[in-house]
Coordinates of C-alpha atoms in Angstrom, one line a residue:
X1 CA 95.7 111.4 107.6
X2 CA 96.5 114.5 105.4
X3 CA 96.7 115.3 101.7
X4 CA 100.4 116.0 102.3
X5 CA 100.9 112.4 103.5
X6 CA 99.0 111.0 100.5
X7 CA 101.2 113.1 98.2
X8 CA 104.2 111.6 99.9
X9 CA 102.8 108.1 99.4
X10 CA 102.2 108.7 95.7
X11 CA 105.7 110.1 95.1
X12 CA 107.3 107.2 96.9
X13 CA 105.2 104.7 94.9
X14 CA 106.4 106.3 91.7
X15 CA 110.1 106.4 92.5
X16 CA 110.4 103.4 94.8
X17 CA 113.2 105.4 96.5
X18 CA 113.1 107.5 99.7
X19 CA 116.1 109.4 98.5
X20 CA 114.7 110.4 95.1
X21 CA 111.2 111.1 96.6
X22 CA 112.7 113.3 99.3
X23 CA 114.6 115.3 96.7
X24 CA 111.5 115.7 94.5
X25 CA 109.4 116.8 97.5
X26 CA 112.2 119.1 98.9
X27 CA 112.2 117.1 102.1
X28 CA 114.9 115.5 104.2
X29 CA 114.8 111.7 104.0
X30 CA 114.0 111.3 107.7
X31 CA 111.1 113.7 107.4
X32 CA 109.7 111.6 104.5
X33 CA 110.2 108.4 106.5
X34 CA 108.3 109.9 109.5
X35 CA 105.4 110.9 107.2
X36 CA 105.1 107.4 105.6
X37 CA 105.5 105.7 109.0
X38 CA 102.8 107.9 110.5
X39 CA 100.4 107.0 107.6
X40 CA 101.1 103.3 108.1
X41 CA 100.4 103.5 111.8
X42 CA 97.2 105.3 111.2
X43 CA 96.0 102.8 108.6
X44 CA 97.2 99.8 110.7
X45 CA 99.1 98.1 107.9
X46 CA 102.4 98.4 106.0
X47 CA 102.3 100.3 102.8
X48 CA 105.8 99.5 101.6
X49 CA 108.2 96.6 101.8
X50 CA 111.8 97.7 102.0
X51 CA 113.7 95.5 99.5
X52 CA 117.3 96.5 99.5
X53 CA 117.4 100.1 98.4
X54 CA 113.9 99.9 96.9
X55 CA 110.6 100.5 98.5
X56 CA 107.9 98.4 96.9
X57 CA 104.2 98.7 97.5
X58 CA 102.5 95.9 99.5
X59 CA 99.2 94.5 98.3
X60 CA 97.4 96.9 100.7
X61 CA 99.7 99.7 99.6
X62 CA 98.4 99.3 96.0
X63 CA 94.8 99.6 97.2
X64 CA 95.6 102.7 99.2
X65 CA 97.6 104.2 96.3
X66 CA 94.5 104.1 94.0
X67 CA 92.3 105.8 96.5
X68 CA 95.1 108.3 97.3
X69 CA 95.4 109.3 93.7
X70 CA 91.6 109.9 93.5
X71 CA 91.6 112.0 96.6
X72 CA 94.6 114.1 95.6
X73 CA 93.2 114.6 92.1
X74 CA 89.8 115.7 93.4
X75 CA 91.5 118.1 95.9
X76 CA 93.7 119.6 93.1
X77 CA 90.7 120.0 90.8
X78 CA 88.7 121.7 93.6
X79 CA 91.6 124.1 94.3
X80 CA 92.2 124.8 90.6
X81 CA 88.5 125.5 89.7
X82 CA 88.6 128.9 91.3
X83 CA 91.8 129.8 89.5
X84 CA 90.4 128.7 86.2
X85 CA 87.3 130.9 86.6
X86 CA 89.5 133.9 87.6
X87 CA 91.6 133.3 84.6
X88 CA 88.6 133.3 82.3
X89 CA 88.5 129.5 81.8
X90 CA 85.3 127.8 82.9
X91 CA 86.1 124.1 82.4
X92 CA 88.7 121.4 81.5
X93 CA 88.3 118.6 79.0
X94 CA 90.7 115.7 79.5
X95 CA 90.2 113.1 76.9
X96 CA 92.1 109.9 75.8
X97 CA 92.1 109.1 72.1
X98 CA 92.7 105.7 70.5
X99 CA 94.7 105.5 67.2
X100 CA 91.8 106.1 64.8
X101 CA 90.0 108.8 66.8
X102 CA 93.4 110.3 67.6
X103 CA 94.3 110.8 63.9
X104 CA 91.0 112.5 63.2
X105 CA 90.2 114.4 66.4
X106 CA 93.5 115.6 67.8
X107 CA 94.0 118.5 65.5
X108 CA 90.4 119.8 65.5
X109 CA 90.3 119.6 69.3
X110 CA 93.5 121.6 69.6
X111 CA 92.6 124.1 66.9
X112 CA 89.3 124.8 68.7
X113 CA 91.1 125.6 71.9
X114 CA 93.8 127.7 70.1
X115 CA 91.3 130.4 69.4
X116 CA 91.6 133.6 71.5
X117 CA 89.0 133.8 74.2
X118 CA 88.4 130.0 74.3
X119 CA 87.0 129.1 77.7
X120 CA 87.8 125.3 77.8
X121 CA 91.2 123.9 78.6
X122 CA 91.9 120.7 76.7
X123 CA 94.3 117.9 77.7
X124 CA 94.7 115.0 75.2
X125 CA 96.3 111.7 76.1
X126 CA 97.2 109.2 73.3
X127 CA 98.3 105.7 73.8
X128 CA 97.3 102.0 74.1
X129 CA 93.6 101.2 74.8
X130 CA 94.4 99.5 78.1
X131 CA 96.5 102.5 79.2
X132 CA 93.7 105.0 78.3
X133 CA 91.0 103.0 80.1
X134 CA 93.1 102.7 83.2
X135 CA 93.8 106.4 83.1
X136 CA 90.0 106.9 82.9
X137 CA 89.5 104.7 86.0
X138 CA 92.2 106.6 87.8
X139 CA 90.4 109.8 87.1
X140 CA 93.3 111.2 85.1
X141 CA 91.0 111.8 82.2
X142 CA 87.3 112.4 81.8
X143 CA 86.5 110.2 78.7
X144 CA 88.1 107.9 76.1
X145 CA 87.2 107.7 72.4
X146 CA 88.3 104.4 70.8
X147 CA 87.2 101.4 68.8
X148 CA 84.7 99.5 70.9
X149 CA 83.6 96.5 68.8
X150 CA 85.8 94.2 70.9
X151 CA 85.8 96.3 74.0
X152 CA 84.9 94.2 77.1
X153 CA 82.0 95.6 79.1
X154 CA 82.6 96.6 82.7
X155 CA 80.2 97.7 85.4
X156 CA 82.3 100.8 86.3
X157 CA 82.3 102.1 82.7
X158 CA 79.6 103.6 80.4
X159 CA 80.0 102.9 76.7
X160 CA 78.2 105.1 74.2
X161 CA 78.4 104.0 70.6
X162 CA 78.8 107.1 68.4
X163 CA 79.7 106.1 64.8
X164 CA 80.9 103.4 62.4
X165 CA 83.5 104.1 59.7
X166 CA 84.6 101.8 56.9
X167 CA 88.1 100.5 56.4
X168 CA 90.1 100.4 53.1
X169 CA 93.4 99.7 51.5
X170 CA 95.0 103.0 50.4
X171 CA 98.2 104.2 48.8
X172 CA 99.8 107.4 47.5
X173 CA 99.0 109.0 44.2
X174 CA 101.4 107.6 41.6
X175 CA 101.9 104.3 43.4
X176 CA 102.6 101.4 41.0
X177 CA 99.2 99.8 42.1
X178 CA 97.3 102.8 40.8
X179 CA 98.4 102.0 37.3
X180 CA 96.7 98.6 37.3
X181 CA 93.3 98.4 35.6
X182 CA 90.4 96.8 37.3
X183 CA 90.3 94.8 40.6
X184 CA 93.6 94.1 42.4
X185 CA 94.1 90.8 44.1
X186 CA 95.2 90.7 47.7
X187 CA 98.3 88.7 46.7
X188 CA 99.3 91.6 44.5
X189 CA 98.9 94.1 47.4
X190 CA 101.2 91.8 49.5
X191 CA 104.0 92.5 47.1
X192 CA 104.3 95.9 48.9
X193 CA 104.7 96.7 52.6
X194 CA 101.3 96.8 54.4
X195 CA 100.9 99.3 57.2
X196 CA 98.3 99.2 59.9
X197 CA 97.5 100.0 63.5
X198 CA 96.8 97.1 65.9
X199 CA 93.6 95.5 64.6
X200 CA 90.7 94.2 66.7
X201 CA 89.9 90.5 66.9
X202 CA 86.8 90.9 64.7
X203 CA 88.8 92.6 61.9
X204 CA 91.5 90.0 62.1
X205 CA 88.9 87.2 61.9
X206 CA 87.3 88.9 58.8
X207 CA 90.7 89.3 57.1
X208 CA 91.5 85.6 57.6
X209 CA 88.0 84.6 56.4
X210 CA 88.4 86.8 53.3
X211 CA 92.0 86.2 52.3
X212 CA 92.9 83.0 54.1
X213 CA 95.9 82.5 56.5
X214 CA 97.9 85.1 54.5
X215 CA 95.4 87.7 55.5
X216 CA 96.3 87.5 59.2
X217 CA 98.0 90.7 60.3
X218 CA 100.9 88.7 61.7
X219 CA 101.5 87.4 58.2
X220 CA 100.8 90.4 56.0
X221 CA 101.4 93.6 58.1
X222 CA 105.0 94.7 58.1
X223 CA 104.6 98.2 59.4
X224 CA 102.6 98.4 62.7
X225 CA 102.2 101.5 64.8
X226 CA 99.4 102.8 67.2
X227 CA 100.0 106.3 65.8
X228 CA 97.8 106.2 62.7
X229 CA 98.9 109.7 61.7
X230 CA 102.5 108.5 61.5
X231 CA 101.6 105.6 59.3
X232 CA 99.7 107.9 57.0
X233 CA 102.8 110.1 56.6
X234 CA 105.0 107.0 55.8
X235 CA 102.5 105.9 53.1
X236 CA 102.4 109.3 51.5
X237 CA 106.2 109.1 51.0
X238 CA 106.7 105.5 50.1
X239 CA 105.2 102.5 48.2
X240 CA 103.7 101.1 51.4
X241 CA 99.9 100.4 51.4
X242 CA 97.8 101.5 54.4
X243 CA 94.9 99.5 55.8
X244 CA 92.9 101.8 58.0
X245 CA 89.7 103.8 58.2
X246 CA 89.2 105.5 54.9
X247 CA 88.5 108.9 56.4
X248 CA 91.9 109.0 58.1
X249 CA 93.6 109.8 54.8
X250 CA 91.3 111.3 52.2
X251 CA 94.2 112.4 50.0
X252 CA 95.3 108.7 49.5
X253 CA 94.0 106.6 46.7
X254 CA 91.6 103.8 47.7
X255 CA 92.6 100.5 46.1
X256 CA 89.9 98.2 44.6
X257 CA 91.1 95.1 46.3
X258 CA 89.2 91.9 45.6
X259 CA 87.7 90.1 47.3
X260 CA 86.6 93.2 49.1
X261 CA 86.6 93.2 52.9
X262 CA 83.5 94.9 54.4
X263 CA 85.1 95.8 57.7
X264 CA 84.0 98.8 59.7
X265 CA 85.4 100.4 62.8
X266 CA 83.0 101.0 65.7
X267 CA 83.9 104.1 67.6
X268 CA 82.5 104.9 71.0
X269 CA 82.8 107.3 73.9
X270 CA 83.7 105.7 77.2
X271 CA 83.1 107.5 80.6
X272 CA 82.9 106.4 84.2
X273 CA 79.5 104.9 85.1
X274 CA 77.6 106.8 87.7
X275 CA 79.6 110.0 87.3
X276 CA 78.4 113.4 86.0
X277 CA 79.9 114.4 82.7
X278 CA 82.5 117.1 82.6
X279 CA 80.9 120.4 81.5
X280 CA 82.8 120.4 78.2
X281 CA 81.7 116.9 77.3
X282 CA 78.9 118.2 75.0
X283 CA 81.5 120.0 73.0
X284 CA 83.4 116.7 72.5
X285 CA 80.2 114.9 71.4
X286 CA 79.5 117.7 68.9
X287 CA 83.0 117.4 67.5
X288 CA 82.8 113.6 67.3
X289 CA 79.5 113.7 65.3
X290 CA 81.0 116.3 63.0
X291 CA 84.4 114.7 62.4
X292 CA 84.0 110.9 62.8
X293 CA 82.0 110.1 59.7
X294 CA 82.7 108.7 56.3

């Protein structure tokens, strides 16, 4: 078994096509077939089922694929570490950011690495919570920062609570709601489009308890997006109302909605249990403590 064969396996799993994989790998199709067949013979089981023109992973193939990705990744990191040191870079930080942390941390992380002479390379992955956690398990990233209040514990992951941040209803300066005096009823807020990221179960429960059935996001949220920064931009340019962590948009006006909802986002740093932190993880923790706060 060789790393070359494992790379062939990964490519074929991604394309499901011997033809496309052979083109990507700059191989002839017979050569790729011989490589996969040799790997199957060595392992003693089939890795792919040939279904028409598609090549689909068997159950055993899925198990081998996960291990192959880890092995190839570790090999690539080992080979690249010398090159990074020769080029003046001492470490790499690969981090996944959930919607709230992404809105607050992406720019500071990138700005810090944009300085001349920076010694850390940073790779940022944004996306759904499940996708980020799977990328962490697959060793594609070193850590994930996301809302952990409803995160399910797992023996292979280490969860480190880092901060809590309060949520609020917000709108642009000059919004019609800013001209109202005193408290604003939730029914009045609902007269305008409400924007929000996907909310955790605990927040949803609190909204229903506070505002009744009409407070459920499925009933009141009309603009939903996992990119909080995009929602902030929309609210700055429209009459939509944003429900999100207050610190995500300090230039927006906080609305005195009554009854008030005392919801807080619980952010945490998730890493692989039993694994040594990446060298640059201390830098990430420092940035989190500095940026993720009310």
